[in-house]
Amino acid sequence: MAAEDEPQNTYFPTVFSLAKGGLYGGFFNGAFITDPNVAALIMDYRWTTSSLGTTPATTTTYAFPQSASDYKIFPAPNTVDPVSHVPINDVQKEAVLTTFGLISSYTKLNFVEAASASADDATFRFAQTTSGNGGSHARFPTNEGAWEGYRSDSRDAGDNFLGTNGSPPARYFGTDEFNTIMHEFGHSVGLKHGHDPSIHGALGASRNDNEFSVMTYASYLGSNIDKGPTVAVEGSAPQSLMMYDIAALQLLYGANFDKVGTGATYSWDANTGQESIGGHAAPFTGTTVSNKIFSTVWTQGAAATYDLHNFTQDQVDDLRPGHWLRFSDSQLADLNRADPGDPAFKAQGNVYNALLYNGDVRSEIADVIGGPGNNTLIGNDRDNKLIGGSGNDILVAGSGDDILIGGPGADKIYFGPGSDVARDNLGDLNGDIMFNFGFRASVDILGSRITRDNLAITPTKVTVGADGVFFELDGNFASGGSGGGLIISARGSGDSSYTTISHVNFLDLHKGVTVDRSAINGIANQNFLSGDGTVSFNVEMKSAQSFFANTLGYYKVGIDGTISDVHILFGNTLGTASGTTVNLIAPGFGERIGFFLIQNGANTAGTLPDDLSFVTPGTANASNINQGIAPTLVSASHGAVSGVDIFHTFANINPNAATQVLSGIDHSGRQMQIGFEDTRNGTGDNDFMDVVIGVHINHNDIFIL
């Protein structure tokens, strides 16, 4: 953007009520946007399906006019620009189509080539212009209400005129010319200058550069733009629209979540910088002349993994929205062409994270794999898997239920508020320190069985030592003062053995007293309910205090998540005496025990036969908890059990995916207890005392108070 691009109103009198390519300008109130940096890009108009309408466009049309006569529009004469009209060249067309593809991947906007280049058919038109100082400019959506410089006549709204600063070379990614094309088209769909304080203010000082928006004239933080835009070193301009651009466009036109339910592994080439998804070049991406990596990624809701194992330096990879990943210093963009190579003007990251759309965490990156350096990996609100690699890593859990794998090296792991698991083989845990080890955290030690003799416990630290390996769990382990105790669950043998150490709270429940939302933990230690062929369980009825005569059952969950061996434990929990005990069928290696409650099952389902199964709705296939779909209970002799709520200890297959149980240990430290809520979470008293059971084990699992 080496020249300024102030838009021009070329008609007098102006017209604001005509359709342009079948679309109109409609008002959007940016005053209600809570993020000031997103609001800073909104000029308060967008394309809608009716004049001054509220329904945003989804399908738009475009054309590449071939002559000035294509701009002949009634009732006024031609604009000034077609006087110097030149059709855009093939590289410009490709760059424009790439811009369309990027915006379609972010939003619900689709772009269709128009039947003609007339204003009747094409909302967006692109041509070169030789007028002025070689700069480019574009028309905003039709409006007469925005700040005067942003008003746009119906007859040329959406038109783009590209000067020399909008004519990129064949290898256009990372060029200022491609950045100009994205910038100008941003105007055409309703974005204003990020540096302009009018309407909703300007981008904040720490966000006013091309790292965060292509709509600002500042290529680097602190740019002096009094004489016009600053530019990056060739190859170091943005390769995509950036986080605030994407967020603003999504507020105007909705967000694209078309990839929800799929997985995607993103990677970048350590030599060329090419972005790939699943080993193939990602759509609407390319390489720069200097092999830089400088873009923002929107996953469209796919469960995305960033695989960065081929970058050997010390990485800082922060998965939180609005933050960034720095994994290749040699491929950081140089943002100041006037002072190339100065570290002060390097981009802060290689890849930037998009902001959430209306708080929807499905757009967040799920997993990251670091390289062999000493990496810092930071999770977000989604359930993450952070894999550090072979260095001395720092892994910081977010607020989701995270899996933290430090790998070889002396790692520091920080547990968050979710149900986090640190998982590694015993040798790779050597020298690790785990902080904030509390009621929701656990450690999976793969390939080893650990006993009480391997633990040295102080009020603030547990040191685990076995086979010359030592690692630490830091927390509050004072007897009685921690509100709970440790569970050691050892399973399997030889290479298939594993041990889970977790800190589990006491289960203190009171009838009619709502459990604090932060304490609703589901099953605190799922590995305690796992088997290896030698472990068996029994279940004791502790109490049932409910309006409903519930039915309680259990099943096995296979290694692949398939539910099998469904049985009833207590047909009527209100009619079952406290202390009644039932032995469970021993689960095999890797199988887990799950429990389910049929709300008022004794009255609505009756006495159920022992021929039950859970199936995927609409099929005869055994249900799988990994599907995240509430299963259907079926009796082989009586058919489906319908018209009742069934709640499971696995939240993701419950109605509304709600957590319906919490768990803990009793004060004697001899059993795990599980409390059920028999109405949908949030609709009852949420005291989790409707049914309470205790689970005993015949094995050497140890509860340490």
XYZ file of C-alpha atoms in Angstrom:
705
model
C 0.000 0.000 0.000
C 2.677 2.455 -1.025
C 0.046 5.078 -1.853
C -2.990 6.265 0.029
C -6.373 4.940 -0.999
C -8.936 7.497 0.083
C -12.220 6.555 -1.623
C -13.885 8.969 -4.006
C -17.529 9.840 -4.527
C -17.866 10.463 -8.236
C -21.583 11.149 -8.671
C -23.647 14.230 -8.083
C -26.390 13.913 -7.205
C -25.742 10.609 -5.441
C -28.061 7.577 -5.430
C -28.264 5.107 -2.547
C -31.339 2.970 -3.261
C -30.373 0.986 -6.354
C -29.267 -2.635 -6.316
C -25.658 -3.390 -7.238
C -25.413 -6.911 -8.586
C -28.672 -7.662 -6.788
C -27.421 -6.527 -3.379
C -27.884 -3.407 -1.295
C -26.210 -1.563 1.528
C -27.539 -2.283 5.005
C -26.720 -0.756 8.376
C -24.702 -2.667 10.968
C -24.345 -1.127 14.419
C -20.719 -1.502 15.396
C -21.265 0.429 18.624
C -22.223 -2.823 20.359
C -18.986 -4.650 19.535
C -17.185 -5.398 22.785
C -13.663 -5.712 21.350
C -12.494 -2.185 20.453
C -9.929 -3.517 17.978
C -12.645 -5.320 16.023
C -14.931 -2.285 16.213
C -12.062 -0.172 14.842
C -12.480 -1.898 11.455
C -16.255 -1.517 11.144
C -17.676 1.352 9.059
C -21.252 0.314 9.994
C -22.465 -0.868 6.569
C -22.394 -4.231 4.834
C -24.004 -5.927 1.848
C -27.573 -7.078 2.489
C -30.396 -8.672 0.525
C -32.622 -5.594 0.628
C -32.148 -1.842 0.772
C -31.112 -0.902 4.319
C -31.958 -4.496 5.229
C -30.745 -6.589 8.139
C -30.150 -9.915 6.346
C -26.492 -10.128 5.307
C -25.577 -11.309 1.854
C -24.317 -14.839 1.422
C -23.950 -15.108 -2.348
C -22.233 -12.236 -4.152
C -21.205 -11.671 -7.769
C -18.024 -10.327 -9.314
C -16.671 -9.422 -12.723
C -13.472 -8.314 -14.439
C -14.597 -5.597 -16.909
C -12.836 -5.595 -20.249
C -13.617 -2.039 -21.335
C -14.793 1.292 -20.016
C -18.159 0.674 -21.662
C -18.828 -2.072 -19.092
C -19.188 0.722 -16.563
C -21.987 2.486 -18.434
C -24.693 2.746 -15.813
C -27.905 4.689 -15.610
C -28.946 7.322 -14.914
C -25.542 8.968 -14.536
C -22.502 9.071 -16.826
C -19.426 6.938 -16.295
C -17.241 7.363 -13.249
C -13.870 9.026 -13.596
C -11.957 5.783 -13.166
C -12.996 3.987 -16.369
C -11.615 6.916 -18.336
C -8.227 5.344 -17.620
C -9.616 1.820 -17.507
C -7.305 -1.126 -18.178
C -8.448 -4.726 -17.601
C -6.647 -6.407 -14.731
C -4.012 -8.954 -15.671
C -3.970 -12.694 -14.935
C -1.842 -12.374 -11.783
C -4.185 -9.759 -10.378
C -7.146 -12.013 -11.153
C -5.473 -14.902 -9.338
C -4.736 -12.684 -6.329
C -8.344 -11.447 -6.277
C -9.668 -15.024 -6.447
C -7.323 -16.005 -3.614
C -8.773 -13.145 -1.565
C -12.275 -14.440 -2.312
C -11.243 -17.942 -1.252
C -9.786 -16.704 2.014
C -12.878 -14.674 2.881
C -15.184 -17.578 1.993
C -13.164 -19.811 4.320
C -13.689 -17.326 7.159
C -17.316 -16.322 6.541
C -20.590 -17.351 4.912
C -19.879 -15.190 1.861
C -19.649 -16.987 -1.468
C -18.408 -15.408 -4.685
C -19.884 -16.258 -8.099
C -18.748 -14.809 -11.403
C -21.440 -12.569 -12.841
C -23.111 -12.998 -16.221
C -21.799 -9.587 -17.258
C -19.703 -6.759 -15.881
C -22.659 -4.396 -15.650
C -23.706 -2.917 -12.347
C -26.947 -4.849 -12.694
C -25.091 -8.165 -12.576
C -21.839 -7.656 -10.640
C -21.583 -6.397 -7.070
C -17.774 -6.372 -7.174
C -15.799 -5.260 -10.219
C -12.045 -5.059 -10.634
C -10.031 -2.998 -13.059
C -6.661 -1.315 -13.259
C -6.406 2.427 -13.164
C -3.579 4.664 -14.302
C -5.027 7.803 -12.766
C -3.627 9.469 -9.662
C -0.301 8.579 -8.069
C -0.322 4.869 -8.790
C -2.465 4.131 -5.770
C -5.452 1.824 -5.557
C -8.879 2.465 -4.132
C -12.244 0.774 -3.716
C -15.869 1.654 -3.076
C -17.621 0.692 0.163
C -21.024 -1.026 0.367
C -23.800 1.357 -0.644
C -24.383 3.885 2.119
C -25.091 7.516 2.812
C -24.897 7.308 6.593
C -21.259 6.557 7.295
C -18.620 9.209 7.792
C -18.468 11.368 4.661
C -15.302 9.798 3.288
C -16.885 6.358 3.498
C -20.154 7.091 1.643
C -20.699 5.087 -1.510
C -23.115 5.520 -4.422
C -25.259 2.540 -5.432
C -23.938 2.611 -8.978
C -20.292 1.947 -8.248
C -20.373 0.561 -4.699
C -18.084 -2.466 -4.440
C -15.898 -1.472 -7.386
C -12.119 -1.847 -7.041
C -9.535 0.135 -9.012
C -5.994 -1.213 -8.754
C -3.009 1.034 -9.395
C 0.641 0.060 -9.557
C 0.625 -0.761 -5.838
C -2.065 -3.353 -6.608
C -0.222 -5.088 -9.421
C 1.708 -7.988 -7.837
C 4.391 -10.169 -9.392
C 3.634 -13.771 -10.275
C 4.831 -14.891 -6.844
C 2.402 -12.622 -5.036
C 2.124 -14.068 -1.523
C 3.879 -11.828 0.982
C 3.992 -8.851 -1.385
C 2.731 -5.371 -0.608
C 0.717 -5.550 -3.838
C -1.229 -8.609 -2.640
C -1.680 -6.929 0.723
C -3.120 -3.935 -1.175
C -5.619 -6.142 -3.009
C -6.808 -7.698 0.276
C -6.932 -4.238 1.872
C -8.968 -2.657 -0.932
C -11.413 -5.514 -1.096
C -11.790 -5.244 2.670
C -13.231 -1.777 2.004
C -15.632 -3.241 -0.553
C -17.148 -5.621 1.993
C -17.435 -3.061 4.785
C -14.097 -2.620 6.551
C -12.567 0.779 7.245
C -8.983 1.788 7.943
C -7.720 0.400 11.224
C -5.577 3.474 11.866
C -8.507 5.857 11.333
C -9.976 7.090 14.650
C -13.326 8.035 13.070
C -16.585 6.142 13.754
C -15.431 3.540 16.344
C -11.850 4.587 16.953
C -8.547 3.172 15.804
C -6.689 -0.035 16.575
C -4.860 0.054 19.908
C -1.195 1.004 19.873
C -0.111 -2.594 20.498
C -2.337 -3.874 17.681
C -2.013 -1.213 14.998
C 0.066 -3.003 12.384
C -0.211 -5.690 9.729
C 0.377 -8.437 12.262
C -3.212 -7.892 13.331
C -4.966 -6.287 10.360
C -4.355 -5.656 6.671
C -6.654 -2.614 6.980
C -4.087 -0.367 8.661
C -1.412 1.636 6.857
C 1.105 0.586 9.540
C 3.236 -2.359 8.483
C 4.965 -2.452 11.890
C 4.082 -1.253 15.375
C 4.892 2.425 15.837
C 4.864 3.220 12.116
C 4.808 6.895 11.187
C 2.057 7.019 8.577
C 1.791 10.797 8.342
C 3.161 10.599 4.796
C 1.260 7.464 3.865
C 1.533 3.712 4.416
C 4.699 1.980 5.529
C 5.589 -1.275 3.815
C 7.327 -4.507 4.699
C 10.394 -6.006 3.095
C 9.414 -7.856 -0.076
C 8.009 -11.243 0.907
C 7.171 -10.117 4.455
C 3.677 -8.681 3.991
C 0.682 -10.690 5.282
C -0.151 -13.859 3.380
C -3.787 -13.789 4.558
C -6.230 -11.449 6.187
C -5.361 -11.174 9.865
C -7.194 -11.718 13.146
C -9.147 -8.457 13.476
C -10.046 -8.481 9.774
C -11.412 -11.991 10.094
C -13.337 -11.205 13.274
C -14.885 -8.049 11.775
C -15.949 -9.857 8.593
C -17.502 -12.647 10.637
C -19.567 -10.163 12.615
C -20.807 -8.716 9.320
C -21.410 -11.966 7.434
C -21.290 -14.881 9.887
C -18.577 -17.467 10.499
C -17.741 -20.551 8.454
C -17.806 -23.720 10.584
C -18.115 -26.131 7.664
C -15.266 -28.356 8.922
C -16.796 -29.180 12.327
C -16.593 -32.929 12.922
C -13.424 -33.351 10.864
C -9.752 -33.338 11.779
C -6.917 -31.383 10.175
C -3.159 -31.435 10.734
C -1.445 -28.181 9.801
C 2.280 -27.941 9.138
C 4.718 -25.508 7.545
C 7.822 -26.190 5.498
C 10.977 -25.227 7.394
C 12.634 -24.193 4.112
C 9.930 -22.737 1.869
C 7.317 -21.756 4.460
C 4.528 -23.510 2.524
C 1.495 -24.215 4.714
C 0.050 -27.722 4.406
C -3.027 -29.514 5.679
C -2.703 -33.286 5.882
C 0.514 -33.190 3.879
C -0.981 -31.217 0.967
C -0.613 -27.514 0.200
C -3.389 -25.656 2.011
C -5.930 -23.880 -0.208
C -5.296 -20.185 -0.883
C -1.712 -20.337 0.365
C 1.692 -20.109 -1.285
C 5.332 -19.271 -0.704
C 7.073 -15.920 -0.613
C 10.305 -14.820 -2.258
C 11.974 -14.930 1.169
C 10.218 -18.089 2.455
C 8.537 -16.213 5.305
C 5.635 -17.573 7.372
C 3.175 -14.799 8.237
C -0.565 -15.504 8.374
C -3.632 -16.082 10.514
C -5.365 -19.467 10.419
C -9.120 -20.065 10.645
C -9.823 -23.819 10.913
C -13.545 -23.688 10.024
C -14.160 -25.675 13.208
C -11.967 -28.674 12.378
C -10.216 -30.346 15.307
C -6.839 -29.006 14.267
C -3.318 -30.087 15.176
C -0.292 -27.878 14.543
C 2.587 -30.245 13.814
C 5.776 -28.228 14.338
C 8.159 -31.098 15.084
C 10.420 -30.198 12.137
C 11.374 -26.816 13.624
C 14.376 -27.306 15.864
C 14.649 -23.980 17.699
C 13.134 -23.106 21.081
C 9.490 -22.465 20.312
C 6.848 -20.361 22.050
C 3.497 -21.631 20.817
C 0.480 -19.998 22.431
C -2.826 -21.496 21.286
C -5.040 -18.840 22.868
C -7.176 -16.717 20.531
C -5.497 -13.419 19.757
C -2.032 -14.794 20.494
C 0.550 -16.361 18.176
C 3.099 -19.107 17.599
C 6.779 -18.398 17.118
C 8.587 -21.485 15.903
C 10.926 -20.291 13.129
C 12.875 -17.079 13.771
C 14.537 -17.243 10.353
C 11.073 -17.113 8.749
C 9.689 -14.196 10.770
C 8.463 -11.366 8.578
C 10.586 -8.181 8.260
C 7.942 -5.491 8.649
C 9.944 -2.330 7.844
C 11.341 -1.998 4.335
C 13.166 1.171 5.375
C 15.234 -0.784 7.905
C 15.427 -4.414 6.747
C 16.764 -7.002 9.140
C 16.410 -4.886 12.284
C 15.122 -7.229 15.020
C 12.969 -4.385 16.362
C 10.805 -4.638 13.240
C 10.451 -8.398 13.096
C 6.982 -9.912 13.399
C 6.287 -11.303 16.853
C 5.099 -14.630 15.491
C 4.899 -16.849 12.439
C 1.276 -17.894 12.755
C -1.415 -15.879 14.516
C -4.574 -17.271 16.105
C -8.006 -16.112 15.029
C -10.368 -14.675 17.624
C -13.414 -16.603 18.789
C -16.694 -16.042 17.006
C -19.388 -15.413 19.636
C -17.353 -17.391 22.167
C -17.435 -20.592 20.089
C -14.296 -22.575 21.022
C -14.606 -24.890 18.005
C -12.364 -22.520 16.069
C -9.511 -22.924 18.546
C -6.515 -25.111 17.794
C -6.881 -28.445 19.575
C -3.345 -29.870 19.640
C 0.253 -28.823 19.066
C 3.399 -30.897 18.573
C 6.647 -29.103 19.347
C 10.131 -29.797 18.056
C 13.326 -30.866 19.863
C 14.076 -27.439 21.369
C 13.187 -26.106 24.803
C 9.612 -25.199 24.004
C 6.864 -23.290 25.778
C 3.400 -24.529 24.826
C 0.285 -22.780 26.135
C -3.211 -24.235 25.855
C -6.573 -22.547 25.337
C -10.212 -23.132 26.333
C -10.547 -26.241 24.192
C -9.472 -29.739 25.265
C -5.837 -29.668 24.140
C -3.007 -32.126 23.669
C 0.329 -30.384 24.157
C 3.359 -32.454 23.085
C 6.634 -30.819 24.019
C 9.266 -32.918 22.266
C 12.731 -33.829 23.504
C 13.831 -30.554 25.123
C 13.313 -29.051 28.574
C 9.806 -27.849 27.907
C 7.206 -25.742 29.688
C 3.635 -26.920 29.160
C 0.804 -24.724 30.429
C -2.709 -26.171 30.416
C -5.642 -23.980 29.464
C -9.121 -24.205 30.922
C -10.107 -27.365 29.011
C -9.414 -31.003 29.853
C -5.877 -31.268 28.538
C -3.324 -34.012 27.875
C 0.230 -32.826 28.540
C 3.155 -34.831 27.155
C 6.544 -33.365 27.967
C 8.639 -36.094 26.361
C 12.356 -36.480 27.165
C 13.971 -33.691 29.149
C 13.299 -31.986 32.465
C 9.899 -30.444 31.831
C 7.727 -28.076 33.833
C 4.021 -28.767 33.587
C 1.383 -26.378 34.875
C -2.064 -27.861 35.393
C -5.100 -25.680 34.802
C -8.663 -25.688 36.136
C -9.766 -28.557 33.864
C -9.329 -32.308 34.285
C -5.742 -32.385 33.040
C -3.540 -35.441 32.538
C 0.250 -35.443 32.290
C 1.150 -38.558 30.313
C 4.587 -40.049 29.614
C 6.686 -43.130 30.127
C 8.628 -43.290 33.378
C 12.000 -42.416 31.843
C 10.658 -39.288 30.130
C 9.181 -38.074 33.427
C 12.645 -37.919 34.999
C 13.304 -34.411 36.320
C 9.795 -33.175 35.559
C 7.996 -30.870 37.977
C 4.222 -30.600 37.866
C 2.627 -27.549 39.434
C -0.921 -26.935 40.672
C -1.490 -30.655 41.123
C -5.023 -30.528 42.502
C -8.421 -32.156 42.492
C -8.740 -32.390 38.711
C -5.163 -33.319 37.789
C -3.605 -36.732 37.253
C -0.405 -38.321 35.964
C -0.375 -41.349 33.671
C 2.897 -43.272 33.937
C 3.133 -45.542 30.917
C 4.984 -48.849 31.013
C 5.401 -48.985 34.815
C 3.520 -49.968 37.950
C 4.027 -47.596 40.863
C 3.164 -48.391 44.483
C 2.863 -46.449 47.745
C 6.532 -47.209 48.458
C 7.516 -45.075 45.461
C 5.985 -41.915 46.949
C 7.541 -39.487 49.391
C 4.864 -37.077 50.589
C 5.274 -33.689 52.258
C 2.560 -31.068 52.853
C 3.377 -29.340 49.552
C 5.099 -31.933 47.400
C 4.928 -35.556 46.335
C 8.187 -36.975 45.036
C 7.816 -40.072 42.889
C 10.900 -42.241 42.606
C 11.279 -45.531 40.764
C 14.104 -47.212 38.847
C 16.358 -44.203 39.327
C 13.739 -41.790 38.004
C 12.401 -38.904 40.100
C 9.717 -36.348 39.398
C 7.650 -33.995 41.544
C 4.002 -33.151 42.031
C 3.537 -29.773 43.697
C 0.277 -29.030 45.489
C -1.340 -29.160 48.920
C -1.007 -32.610 50.441
C -1.272 -31.804 54.137
C -3.229 -34.566 55.882
C -6.847 -33.504 56.038
C -6.046 -29.959 54.949
C -6.076 -30.758 51.242
C -9.723 -31.758 51.273
C -8.949 -35.122 49.712
C -6.256 -37.652 48.988
C -4.194 -39.456 46.384
C -5.305 -42.478 44.388
C -2.726 -44.773 42.799
C -4.258 -46.984 40.096
C -1.863 -49.573 38.688
C -2.931 -51.787 35.787
C -1.472 -54.290 33.345
C 1.936 -55.933 33.246
C 5.216 -55.611 31.366
C 5.222 -53.115 28.508
C 1.438 -52.831 28.787
C 1.497 -51.689 32.397
C 0.580 -48.193 33.488
C -0.107 -46.257 36.659
C -2.290 -43.245 37.278
C -1.713 -40.943 40.231
C -4.472 -38.458 40.944
C -5.537 -36.133 43.714
C -9.239 -36.631 44.443
C -11.403 -34.560 46.748
C -13.626 -35.907 49.491
C -17.241 -36.321 48.418
C -19.140 -34.123 50.852
C -22.762 -33.753 49.778
C -25.766 -32.266 51.525
C -29.382 -32.721 50.527
C -30.786 -29.643 48.835
C -27.429 -27.842 48.779
C -26.372 -27.002 45.235
C -22.838 -28.094 44.367
C -20.682 -25.241 43.117
C -20.270 -25.498 39.353
C -16.471 -25.508 39.634
C -16.623 -28.673 41.790
C -18.642 -30.751 39.296
C -15.854 -33.036 38.167
C -17.520 -36.052 36.546
C -15.369 -39.110 37.235
C -12.234 -37.734 38.881
C -10.037 -40.704 37.976
C -11.347 -42.716 35.040
C -8.356 -45.061 35.228
C -9.556 -46.203 38.650
C -12.555 -47.670 36.782
C -10.334 -49.305 34.151
C -9.384 -52.957 34.060
C -6.629 -55.302 33.013
C -8.370 -58.687 33.343
C -7.315 -59.179 36.974
C -9.159 -56.285 38.608
C -12.753 -56.688 39.736
C -15.182 -54.188 41.242
C -18.253 -54.139 43.404
C -20.767 -51.361 43.849
C -22.404 -50.431 47.138
C -25.636 -48.464 47.382
C -24.875 -45.579 49.723
C -28.104 -43.602 49.529
C -31.012 -42.607 47.280
C -32.838 -39.387 48.072
C -35.034 -38.422 45.158
C -38.553 -37.856 43.961
C -37.882 -40.490 41.275
C -37.652 -44.263 41.531
C -34.536 -44.428 39.371
C -32.890 -47.413 37.717
C -29.097 -47.681 37.892
C -26.950 -49.804 35.591
C -23.421 -50.227 34.285
C -21.560 -51.272 31.152
C -18.092 -51.764 29.733
C -16.420 -49.355 27.335
C -13.825 -50.887 25.020
C -10.481 -49.396 24.053
C -12.139 -48.039 20.901
C -15.022 -46.500 22.888
C -17.664 -49.147 22.081
C -20.255 -49.835 24.797
C -20.961 -53.501 25.640
C -22.123 -55.782 28.498
C -24.994 -53.594 29.666
C -26.538 -54.677 32.992
C -28.910 -53.337 35.637
C -27.522 -52.909 39.156
C -30.548 -51.580 41.033
C -33.961 -51.631 39.376
C -35.434 -49.191 41.884
C -32.898 -47.136 43.791
C -35.538 -45.921 46.257
C -36.307 -49.529 47.134
C -32.670 -50.587 47.529
C -31.314 -50.683 51.062
C -28.149 -48.774 51.861
C -25.181 -51.148 51.994
C -26.555 -53.429 49.254
C -23.573 -54.593 47.190
C -23.384 -55.978 43.653
C -20.312 -57.520 42.019
C -19.469 -56.305 38.511
C -18.121 -58.356 35.630
C -14.360 -57.774 35.559
C -13.314 -55.530 32.643
C -10.520 -56.676 30.341
C -7.309 -54.780 29.648
C -8.062 -51.229 28.586
C -11.799 -51.582 29.181
C -13.526 -49.085 31.451
C -16.629 -49.208 33.602
C -19.383 -46.692 32.924
C -22.594 -46.167 34.874
C -25.998 -44.960 33.699
C -29.177 -43.834 35.428
C -32.673 -44.099 33.936
C -34.736 -41.271 35.371
C -37.746 -42.811 37.191
C -36.932 -46.030 35.368
C -38.800 -48.277 37.834
C -42.065 -46.573 36.849
C -41.422 -45.679 33.190
C -39.331 -48.616 31.970
C -40.402 -51.281 34.448
C -38.334 -54.333 35.226
C -35.819 -54.598 32.432
C -34.531 -57.984 31.248
C -30.842 -58.816 31.124
C -30.616 -58.443 27.320
C -29.783 -54.789 27.044
C -27.523 -52.823 24.737
C -26.839 -49.205 23.867
C -26.974 -48.483 20.142
C -26.392 -45.481 17.916
C -29.814 -43.884 17.296
C -31.485 -45.142 14.137
C -29.146 -48.140 13.814
C -28.487 -51.536 15.346
C -24.811 -50.677 15.847
C -23.305 -50.651 19.318
C -22.925 -47.086 20.538
C -19.488 -45.547 20.859
C -18.806 -42.848 23.442
C -16.349 -41.175 21.076
C -19.238 -40.292 18.763
C -20.558 -37.821 21.298
C -24.150 -38.900 20.493
C -26.710 -39.802 23.171
C -27.292 -43.553 22.625
C -30.560 -45.482 22.609
C -31.127 -48.231 25.207
C -32.557 -51.360 23.571
C -33.838 -54.643 24.993
C -33.454 -57.568 22.598
C -36.814 -58.935 23.755
C -38.786 -55.739 24.410
C -37.347 -53.180 21.994
C -36.150 -49.631 22.604
C -36.554 -47.915 25.964
C -37.976 -44.569 24.885
C -39.476 -41.443 26.361
C -37.086 -41.268 29.316
C -33.945 -39.349 30.185
C -30.868 -41.542 30.595
C -27.768 -40.057 32.196
C -24.251 -41.461 31.906
C -20.972 -40.959 33.726
C -19.580 -39.891 30.331
C -20.806 -36.332 29.845
C -20.413 -36.205 26.058
C -23.212 -38.767 25.517
C -25.639 -37.121 27.930
C -28.535 -34.906 26.875
C -26.997 -31.501 26.160
C -23.555 -33.094 26.808
C -23.986 -32.151 30.473
C -22.027 -33.541 33.418
C -24.554 -35.459 35.554
C -22.197 -36.952 38.150
C -19.420 -35.931 40.461
C -17.032 -38.155 42.353
C -14.598 -38.260 45.223
C -13.333 -40.468 48.013
C -14.963 -41.076 51.357
C -13.267 -39.859 54.510
C -12.069 -43.354 55.382
C -10.104 -43.421 52.133
C -11.427 -46.845 51.210
C -13.678 -46.287 48.218
C -14.528 -43.943 45.365
C -18.009 -42.507 45.622
C -20.151 -41.233 42.761
C -23.170 -38.962 43.129
C -25.838 -38.664 40.420
C -28.166 -35.806 39.549
C -31.344 -37.348 38.089
C -32.661 -34.280 36.276
C -30.915 -32.450 33.493
C -28.006 -30.440 34.831
C -29.226 -26.980 35.751
C -32.927 -27.883 36.011
C -32.932 -29.517 39.466
C -31.324 -28.753 42.802
C -27.930 -30.052 41.586
C -27.070 -31.503 44.978
C -25.903 -34.764 43.316
C -27.520 -36.794 46.121
C -30.311 -38.350 44.076
C -28.300 -41.585 43.936
C -24.912 -42.086 45.619
C -22.860 -45.250 45.160
C -19.481 -46.433 46.402
C -17.075 -48.393 44.200
C -14.679 -50.900 45.776
C -11.838 -52.729 44.075
C -10.170 -56.059 44.835
C -6.775 -54.748 43.765
C -3.921 -52.823 45.345
C -5.172 -49.380 44.358
C -4.189 -47.102 47.211
C -6.067 -44.172 48.670
C -3.645 -41.956 50.593
C -5.078 -39.278 52.840
